[in-house]
Amino acid sequence: MTKEPAEAAETATEAAGPGRDPEAVSKFVEGFAAQLVEAGMQRMPARVFAALLASDSGSLTSAELGECLRVSPAGVSGAVRYLSQQHMVSREREPGSRRERYRVHSNQWYEALTNRETIIKRWESALREGVTSLGADTPAGRRMAETLAFFEFVDEEIAAMMERWRVHREERFGRG
């Protein structure tokens, strides 16, 4: 069941927010999504994420996302699954309904980057094993040790940067 053009425009306006030009919002969403794709994100998750980010509530249903982006529910579902796994969106049940809303939080970048910390720790462990297995004095072992040192450095810097961000965010936006 597809909506008539007037109904689709109304849904896009609701997603865009009152007083906004749905066409301008759509242009932003597609432009920002293109930037995310260029950085390595899959196209549909990038579009869904940008649409959620651009909505006033930061929360839309699958149907609203489908109308806003002109995509199928299956496309939205796959994108939301990916974004959830990356800790970039969360699913919420509407009270008294089986319908889910998908929400992007103001700290989504923090959460996504912090989630990478776990991955970096696993890489560090694997690299330590590689140095031991290859021998620290071999060319491959030295290359592995340098890679390990890089990830240890990045891990420390991310932790320090996240702490500075928490302080900066609170100073700029208050507790939230």
JSON list of C-alpha atoms in Angstrom, two decimals:
[
{"chain": "A", "resi": 1, "resn": "MET", "atom": "CA", "xyz": [0.00, 0.00, 0.00]},
{"chain": "A", "resi": 2, "resn": "THR", "atom": "CA", "xyz": [1.68, 3.18, -1.18]},
{"chain": "A", "resi": 3, "resn": "LYS", "atom": "CA", "xyz": [0.60, 6.64, -0.17]},
{"chain": "A", "resi": 4, "resn": "GLU", "atom": "CA", "xyz": [-0.66, 9.23, -2.56]},
{"chain": "A", "resi": 5, "resn": "PRO", "atom": "CA", "xyz": [1.87, 12.01, -3.35]},
{"chain": "A", "resi": 6, "resn": "ALA", "atom": "CA", "xyz": [0.15, 14.43, -0.95]},
{"chain": "A", "resi": 7, "resn": "GLU", "atom": "CA", "xyz": [0.26, 11.88, 1.90]},
{"chain": "A", "resi": 8, "resn": "ALA", "atom": "CA", "xyz": [3.90, 11.04, 1.15]},
{"chain": "A", "resi": 9, "resn": "ALA", "atom": "CA", "xyz": [4.78, 14.75, 1.25]},
{"chain": "A", "resi": 10, "resn": "GLU", "atom": "CA", "xyz": [2.97, 15.04, 4.59]},
{"chain": "A", "resi": 11, "resn": "THR", "atom": "CA", "xyz": [5.01, 12.11, 5.99]},
{"chain": "A", "resi": 12, "resn": "ALA", "atom": "CA", "xyz": [8.23, 13.68, 4.67]},
{"chain": "A", "resi": 13, "resn": "THR", "atom": "CA", "xyz": [7.27, 17.00, 6.27]},
{"chain": "A", "resi": 14, "resn": "GLU", "atom": "CA", "xyz": [6.60, 15.28, 9.61]},
{"chain": "A", "resi": 15, "resn": "ALA", "atom": "CA", "xyz": [9.97, 13.54, 9.40]},
{"chain": "A", "resi": 16, "resn": "ALA", "atom": "CA", "xyz": [11.68, 16.78, 8.39]},
{"chain": "A", "resi": 17, "resn": "GLY", "atom": "CA", "xyz": [10.06, 18.79, 11.14]},
{"chain": "A", "resi": 18, "resn": "PRO", "atom": "CA", "xyz": [7.57, 21.65, 11.08]},
{"chain": "A", "resi": 19, "resn": "GLY", "atom": "CA", "xyz": [8.51, 24.68, 9.04]},
{"chain": "A", "resi": 20, "resn": "ARG", "atom": "CA", "xyz": [11.16, 22.82, 7.06]},
{"chain": "A", "resi": 21, "resn": "ASP", "atom": "CA", "xyz": [11.32, 22.27, 3.34]},
{"chain": "A", "resi": 22, "resn": "PRO", "atom": "CA", "xyz": [11.06, 18.48, 2.85]},
{"chain": "A", "resi": 23, "resn": "GLU", "atom": "CA", "xyz": [13.02, 18.78, -0.40]},
{"chain": "A", "resi": 24, "resn": "ALA", "atom": "CA", "xyz": [15.90, 20.58, 1.36]},
{"chain": "A", "resi": 25, "resn": "VAL", "atom": "CA", "xyz": [15.88, 17.97, 4.14]},
{"chain": "A", "resi": 26, "resn": "SER", "atom": "CA", "xyz": [15.90, 15.18, 1.57]},
{"chain": "A", "resi": 27, "resn": "LYS", "atom": "CA", "xyz": [18.82, 16.83, -0.21]},
{"chain": "A", "resi": 28, "resn": "PHE", "atom": "CA", "xyz": [20.74, 17.02, 3.09]},
{"chain": "A", "resi": 29, "resn": "VAL", "atom": "CA", "xyz": [19.93, 13.39, 3.94]},
{"chain": "A", "resi": 30, "resn": "GLU", "atom": "CA", "xyz": [21.12, 12.13, 0.57]},
{"chain": "A", "resi": 31, "resn": "GLY", "atom": "CA", "xyz": [24.21, 14.35, 0.62]},
{"chain": "A", "resi": 32, "resn": "PHE", "atom": "CA", "xyz": [25.25, 13.32, 4.12]},
{"chain": "A", "resi": 33, "resn": "ALA", "atom": "CA", "xyz": [24.52, 9.67, 3.33]},
{"chain": "A", "resi": 34, "resn": "ALA", "atom": "CA", "xyz": [26.78, 9.97, 0.27]},
{"chain": "A", "resi": 35, "resn": "GLN", "atom": "CA", "xyz": [29.57, 11.22, 2.55]},
{"chain": "A", "resi": 36, "resn": "LEU", "atom": "CA", "xyz": [29.05, 8.26, 4.87]},
{"chain": "A", "resi": 37, "resn": "VAL", "atom": "CA", "xyz": [29.13, 5.87, 1.90]},
{"chain": "A", "resi": 38, "resn": "GLU", "atom": "CA", "xyz": [32.35, 7.45, 0.69]},
{"chain": "A", "resi": 39, "resn": "ALA", "atom": "CA", "xyz": [33.79, 6.81, 4.17]},
{"chain": "A", "resi": 40, "resn": "GLY", "atom": "CA", "xyz": [32.88, 3.12, 3.90]},
{"chain": "A", "resi": 41, "resn": "MET", "atom": "CA", "xyz": [29.33, 2.72, 5.25]},
{"chain": "A", "resi": 42, "resn": "GLN", "atom": "CA", "xyz": [26.82, 0.73, 3.22]},
{"chain": "A", "resi": 43, "resn": "ARG", "atom": "CA", "xyz": [24.38, 2.90, 1.24]},
{"chain": "A", "resi": 44, "resn": "MET", "atom": "CA", "xyz": [21.05, 2.00, 2.86]},
{"chain": "A", "resi": 45, "resn": "PRO", "atom": "CA", "xyz": [22.29, 2.20, 6.48]},
{"chain": "A", "resi": 46, "resn": "ALA", "atom": "CA", "xyz": [23.87, 5.56, 5.62]},
{"chain": "A", "resi": 47, "resn": "ARG", "atom": "CA", "xyz": [20.56, 6.87, 4.28]},
{"chain": "A", "resi": 48, "resn": "VAL", "atom": "CA", "xyz": [18.57, 5.58, 7.28]},
{"chain": "A", "resi": 49, "resn": "PHE", "atom": "CA", "xyz": [21.10, 7.02, 9.73]},
{"chain": "A", "resi": 50, "resn": "ALA", "atom": "CA", "xyz": [21.09, 10.42, 8.00]},
{"chain": "A", "resi": 51, "resn": "ALA", "atom": "CA", "xyz": [17.26, 10.48, 7.96]},
{"chain": "A", "resi": 52, "resn": "LEU", "atom": "CA", "xyz": [17.10, 9.71, 11.68]},
{"chain": "A", "resi": 53, "resn": "LEU", "atom": "CA", "xyz": [19.76, 12.29, 12.43]},
{"chain": "A", "resi": 54, "resn": "ALA", "atom": "CA", "xyz": [17.85, 14.93, 10.45]},
{"chain": "A", "resi": 55, "resn": "SER", "atom": "CA", "xyz": [14.50, 14.28, 12.17]},
{"chain": "A", "resi": 56, "resn": "ASP", "atom": "CA", "xyz": [13.61, 16.57, 15.08]},
{"chain": "A", "resi": 57, "resn": "SER", "atom": "CA", "xyz": [12.71, 13.67, 17.35]},
{"chain": "A", "resi": 58, "resn": "GLY", "atom": "CA", "xyz": [15.66, 11.55, 16.27]},
{"chain": "A", "resi": 59, "resn": "SER", "atom": "CA", "xyz": [13.14, 8.74, 16.10]},
{"chain": "A", "resi": 60, "resn": "LEU", "atom": "CA", "xyz": [11.11, 7.34, 13.19]},
{"chain": "A", "resi": 61, "resn": "THR", "atom": "CA", "xyz": [9.15, 4.17, 12.49]},
{"chain": "A", "resi": 62, "resn": "SER", "atom": "CA", "xyz": [9.99, 1.81, 9.67]},
{"chain": "A", "resi": 63, "resn": "ALA", "atom": "CA", "xyz": [7.02, 3.13, 7.70]},
{"chain": "A", "resi": 64, "resn": "GLU", "atom": "CA", "xyz": [8.13, 6.74, 8.19]},
{"chain": "A", "resi": 65, "resn": "LEU", "atom": "CA", "xyz": [11.66, 5.90, 7.11]},
{"chain": "A", "resi": 66, "resn": "GLY", "atom": "CA", "xyz": [10.34, 3.99, 4.09]},
{"chain": "A", "resi": 67, "resn": "GLU", "atom": "CA", "xyz": [8.19, 6.93, 3.02]},
{"chain": "A", "resi": 68, "resn": "CYS", "atom": "CA", "xyz": [10.88, 9.50, 3.68]},
{"chain": "A", "resi": 69, "resn": "LEU", "atom": "CA", "xyz": [13.54, 7.56, 1.76]},
{"chain": "A", "resi": 70, "resn": "ARG", "atom": "CA", "xyz": [11.17, 5.92, -0.73]},
{"chain": "A", "resi": 71, "resn": "VAL", "atom": "CA", "xyz": [12.42, 2.42, 0.10]},
{"chain": "A", "resi": 72, "resn": "SER", "atom": "CA", "xyz": [10.88, -0.90, 1.06]},
{"chain": "A", "resi": 73, "resn": "PRO", "atom": "CA", "xyz": [10.38, -2.08, 4.64]},
{"chain": "A", "resi": 74, "resn": "ALA", "atom": "CA", "xyz": [12.95, -4.83, 3.95]},
{"chain": "A", "resi": 75, "resn": "GLY", "atom": "CA", "xyz": [15.54, -2.21, 3.03]},
{"chain": "A", "resi": 76, "resn": "VAL", "atom": "CA", "xyz": [14.84, -0.30, 6.23]},
{"chain": "A", "resi": 77, "resn": "SER", "atom": "CA", "xyz": [14.94, -3.49, 8.31]},
{"chain": "A", "resi": 78, "resn": "GLY", "atom": "CA", "xyz": [18.35, -4.55, 7.00]},
{"chain": "A", "resi": 79, "resn": "ALA", "atom": "CA", "xyz": [19.76, -1.06, 7.47]},
{"chain": "A", "resi": 80, "resn": "VAL", "atom": "CA", "xyz": [18.46, -0.80, 11.04]},
{"chain": "A", "resi": 81, "resn": "ARG", "atom": "CA", "xyz": [19.89, -4.24, 11.87]},
{"chain": "A", "resi": 82, "resn": "TYR", "atom": "CA", "xyz": [23.32, -3.07, 10.67]},
{"chain": "A", "resi": 83, "resn": "LEU", "atom": "CA", "xyz": [23.08, 0.28, 12.50]},
{"chain": "A", "resi": 84, "resn": "SER", "atom": "CA", "xyz": [21.98, -1.48, 15.70]},
{"chain": "A", "resi": 85, "resn": "GLN", "atom": "CA", "xyz": [24.97, -3.82, 15.53]},
{"chain": "A", "resi": 86, "resn": "GLN", "atom": "CA", "xyz": [27.21, -0.77, 15.16]},
{"chain": "A", "resi": 87, "resn": "HIS", "atom": "CA", "xyz": [25.51, 0.88, 18.19]},
{"chain": "A", "resi": 88, "resn": "MET", "atom": "CA", "xyz": [24.44, 3.82, 16.04]},
{"chain": "A", "resi": 89, "resn": "VAL", "atom": "CA", "xyz": [20.67, 3.40, 16.54]},
{"chain": "A", "resi": 90, "resn": "SER", "atom": "CA", "xyz": [18.41, 1.68, 19.03]},
{"chain": "A", "resi": 91, "resn": "ARG", "atom": "CA", "xyz": [15.01, 0.07, 18.68]},
{"chain": "A", "resi": 92, "resn": "GLU", "atom": "CA", "xyz": [12.13, 1.11, 20.92]},
{"chain": "A", "resi": 93, "resn": "ARG", "atom": "CA", "xyz": [8.60, -0.22, 21.15]},
{"chain": "A", "resi": 94, "resn": "GLU", "atom": "CA", "xyz": [5.80, 2.30, 20.94]},
{"chain": "A", "resi": 95, "resn": "PRO", "atom": "CA", "xyz": [3.73, 1.97, 24.14]},
{"chain": "A", "resi": 96, "resn": "GLY", "atom": "CA", "xyz": [0.67, -0.21, 23.51]},
{"chain": "A", "resi": 97, "resn": "SER", "atom": "CA", "xyz": [1.81, -1.11, 20.01]},
{"chain": "A", "resi": 98, "resn": "ARG", "atom": "CA", "xyz": [3.83, -3.77, 18.25]},
{"chain": "A", "resi": 99, "resn": "ARG", "atom": "CA", "xyz": [5.38, -1.09, 16.09]},
{"chain": "A", "resi": 100, "resn": "GLU", "atom": "CA", "xyz": [9.02, -0.23, 16.66]},
{"chain": "A", "resi": 101, "resn": "ARG", "atom": "CA", "xyz": [10.63, 3.16, 16.46]},
{"chain": "A", "resi": 102, "resn": "TYR", "atom": "CA", "xyz": [14.27, 3.55, 15.59]},
{"chain": "A", "resi": 103, "resn": "ARG", "atom": "CA", "xyz": [16.20, 6.19, 17.50]},
{"chain": "A", "resi": 104, "resn": "VAL", "atom": "CA", "xyz": [19.51, 7.88, 17.01]},
{"chain": "A", "resi": 105, "resn": "HIS", "atom": "CA", "xyz": [20.95, 9.31, 20.22]},
{"chain": "A", "resi": 106, "resn": "SER", "atom": "CA", "xyz": [22.93, 12.48, 20.68]},
{"chain": "A", "resi": 107, "resn": "ASN", "atom": "CA", "xyz": [25.90, 10.39, 21.76]},
{"chain": "A", "resi": 108, "resn": "GLN", "atom": "CA", "xyz": [25.83, 7.98, 18.79]},
{"chain": "A", "resi": 109, "resn": "TRP", "atom": "CA", "xyz": [29.34, 8.93, 17.65]},
{"chain": "A", "resi": 110, "resn": "TYR", "atom": "CA", "xyz": [30.70, 8.36, 21.14]},
{"chain": "A", "resi": 111, "resn": "GLU", "atom": "CA", "xyz": [28.99, 4.98, 21.34]},
{"chain": "A", "resi": 112, "resn": "ALA", "atom": "CA", "xyz": [30.17, 3.93, 17.88]},
{"chain": "A", "resi": 113, "resn": "LEU", "atom": "CA", "xyz": [33.76, 4.94, 18.59]},
{"chain": "A", "resi": 114, "resn": "THR", "atom": "CA", "xyz": [33.76, 3.40, 22.05]},
{"chain": "A", "resi": 115, "resn": "ASN", "atom": "CA", "xyz": [32.48, 0.14, 20.54]},
{"chain": "A", "resi": 116, "resn": "ARG", "atom": "CA", "xyz": [35.60, 0.13, 18.36]},
{"chain": "A", "resi": 117, "resn": "GLU", "atom": "CA", "xyz": [37.70, -0.01, 21.53]},
{"chain": "A", "resi": 118, "resn": "THR", "atom": "CA", "xyz": [36.64, -3.64, 22.04]},
{"chain": "A", "resi": 119, "resn": "ILE", "atom": "CA", "xyz": [37.70, -4.48, 18.50]},
{"chain": "A", "resi": 120, "resn": "ILE", "atom": "CA", "xyz": [41.05, -2.75, 18.96]},
{"chain": "A", "resi": 121, "resn": "LYS", "atom": "CA", "xyz": [41.67, -4.76, 22.14]},
{"chain": "A", "resi": 122, "resn": "ARG", "atom": "CA", "xyz": [41.02, -8.00, 20.22]},
{"chain": "A", "resi": 123, "resn": "TRP", "atom": "CA", "xyz": [43.40, -6.89, 17.47]},
{"chain": "A", "resi": 124, "resn": "GLU", "atom": "CA", "xyz": [46.05, -6.07, 20.07]},
{"chain": "A", "resi": 125, "resn": "SER", "atom": "CA", "xyz": [45.73, -9.56, 21.54]},
{"chain": "A", "resi": 126, "resn": "ALA", "atom": "CA", "xyz": [46.00, -11.19, 18.11]},
{"chain": "A", "resi": 127, "resn": "LEU", "atom": "CA", "xyz": [49.00, -9.02, 17.23]},
{"chain": "A", "resi": 128, "resn": "ARG", "atom": "CA", "xyz": [50.79, -9.93, 20.50]},
{"chain": "A", "resi": 129, "resn": "GLU", "atom": "CA", "xyz": [50.30, -13.57, 19.59]},
{"chain": "A", "resi": 130, "resn": "GLY", "atom": "CA", "xyz": [51.61, -12.82, 16.09]},
{"chain": "A", "resi": 131, "resn": "VAL", "atom": "CA", "xyz": [54.78, -11.20, 17.47]},
{"chain": "A", "resi": 132, "resn": "THR", "atom": "CA", "xyz": [55.36, -14.26, 19.66]},
{"chain": "A", "resi": 133, "resn": "SER", "atom": "CA", "xyz": [54.61, -16.71, 16.84]},
{"chain": "A", "resi": 134, "resn": "LEU", "atom": "CA", "xyz": [56.71, -14.92, 14.22]},
{"chain": "A", "resi": 135, "resn": "GLY", "atom": "CA", "xyz": [59.55, -14.00, 16.53]},
{"chain": "A", "resi": 136, "resn": "ALA", "atom": "CA", "xyz": [60.16, -10.41, 17.63]},
{"chain": "A", "resi": 137, "resn": "ASP", "atom": "CA", "xyz": [63.55, -10.34, 15.85]},
{"chain": "A", "resi": 138, "resn": "THR", "atom": "CA", "xyz": [62.23, -11.34, 12.40]},
{"chain": "A", "resi": 139, "resn": "PRO", "atom": "CA", "xyz": [61.19, -8.74, 9.82]},
{"chain": "A", "resi": 140, "resn": "ALA", "atom": "CA", "xyz": [57.57, -9.94, 10.03]},
{"chain": "A", "resi": 141, "resn": "GLY", "atom": "CA", "xyz": [57.70, -9.94, 13.86]},
{"chain": "A", "resi": 142, "resn": "ARG", "atom": "CA", "xyz": [59.06, -6.36, 13.93]},
{"chain": "A", "resi": 143, "resn": "ARG", "atom": "CA", "xyz": [56.34, -5.26, 11.49]},
{"chain": "A", "resi": 144, "resn": "MET", "atom": "CA", "xyz": [53.76, -6.98, 13.69]},
{"chain": "A", "resi": 145, "resn": "ALA", "atom": "CA", "xyz": [55.24, -5.30, 16.81]},
{"chain": "A", "resi": 146, "resn": "GLU", "atom": "CA", "xyz": [55.02, -1.89, 15.13]},
{"chain": "A", "resi": 147, "resn": "THR", "atom": "CA", "xyz": [51.40, -2.54, 14.20]},
{"chain": "A", "resi": 148, "resn": "LEU", "atom": "CA", "xyz": [50.71, -3.60, 17.80]},
{"chain": "A", "resi": 149, "resn": "ALA", "atom": "CA", "xyz": [52.37, -0.42, 19.11]},
{"chain": "A", "resi": 150, "resn": "PHE", "atom": "CA", "xyz": [50.19, 1.63, 16.75]},
{"chain": "A", "resi": 151, "resn": "PHE", "atom": "CA", "xyz": [46.97, 0.06, 18.05]},
{"chain": "A", "resi": 152, "resn": "GLU", "atom": "CA", "xyz": [48.09, 0.43, 21.67]},
{"chain": "A", "resi": 153, "resn": "PHE", "atom": "CA", "xyz": [48.74, 4.11, 20.97]},
{"chain": "A", "resi": 154, "resn": "VAL", "atom": "CA", "xyz": [45.37, 4.55, 19.26]},
{"chain": "A", "resi": 155, "resn": "ASP", "atom": "CA", "xyz": [43.62, 2.78, 22.14]},
{"chain": "A", "resi": 156, "resn": "GLU", "atom": "CA", "xyz": [45.19, 5.13, 24.72]},
{"chain": "A", "resi": 157, "resn": "GLU", "atom": "CA", "xyz": [44.43, 8.19, 22.60]},
{"chain": "A", "resi": 158, "resn": "ILE", "atom": "CA", "xyz": [40.80, 7.20, 22.08]},
{"chain": "A", "resi": 159, "resn": "ALA", "atom": "CA", "xyz": [40.30, 6.74, 25.85]},
{"chain": "A", "resi": 160, "resn": "ALA", "atom": "CA", "xyz": [41.86, 10.15, 26.58]},
{"chain": "A", "resi": 161, "resn": "MET", "atom": "CA", "xyz": [39.93, 11.81, 23.76]},
{"chain": "A", "resi": 162, "resn": "MET", "atom": "CA", "xyz": [36.61, 10.35, 24.96]},
{"chain": "A", "resi": 163, "resn": "GLU", "atom": "CA", "xyz": [37.22, 11.75, 28.43]},
{"chain": "A", "resi": 164, "resn": "ARG", "atom": "CA", "xyz": [38.00, 15.20, 26.96]},
{"chain": "A", "resi": 165, "resn": "TRP", "atom": "CA", "xyz": [34.85, 14.92, 24.84]},
{"chain": "A", "resi": 166, "resn": "ARG", "atom": "CA", "xyz": [32.67, 14.15, 27.89]},
{"chain": "A", "resi": 167, "resn": "VAL", "atom": "CA", "xyz": [33.98, 17.29, 29.64]},
{"chain": "A", "resi": 168, "resn": "HIS", "atom": "CA", "xyz": [33.64, 19.42, 26.48]},
{"chain": "A", "resi": 169, "resn": "ARG", "atom": "CA", "xyz": [30.12, 18.15, 25.76]},
{"chain": "A", "resi": 170, "resn": "GLU", "atom": "CA", "xyz": [28.96, 18.87, 29.29]},
{"chain": "A", "resi": 171, "resn": "GLU", "atom": "CA", "xyz": [30.44, 22.38, 29.18]},
{"chain": "A", "resi": 172, "resn": "ARG", "atom": "CA", "xyz": [28.86, 23.11, 25.84]},
{"chain": "A", "resi": 173, "resn": "PHE", "atom": "CA", "xyz": [25.52, 21.31, 26.04]},
{"chain": "A", "resi": 174, "resn": "GLY", "atom": "CA", "xyz": [25.04, 20.54, 29.74]},
{"chain": "A", "resi": 175, "resn": "ARG", "atom": "CA", "xyz": [24.30, 17.15, 31.21]},
{"chain": "A", "resi": 176, "resn": "GLY", "atom": "CA", "xyz": [22.30, 15.03, 28.87]}
]
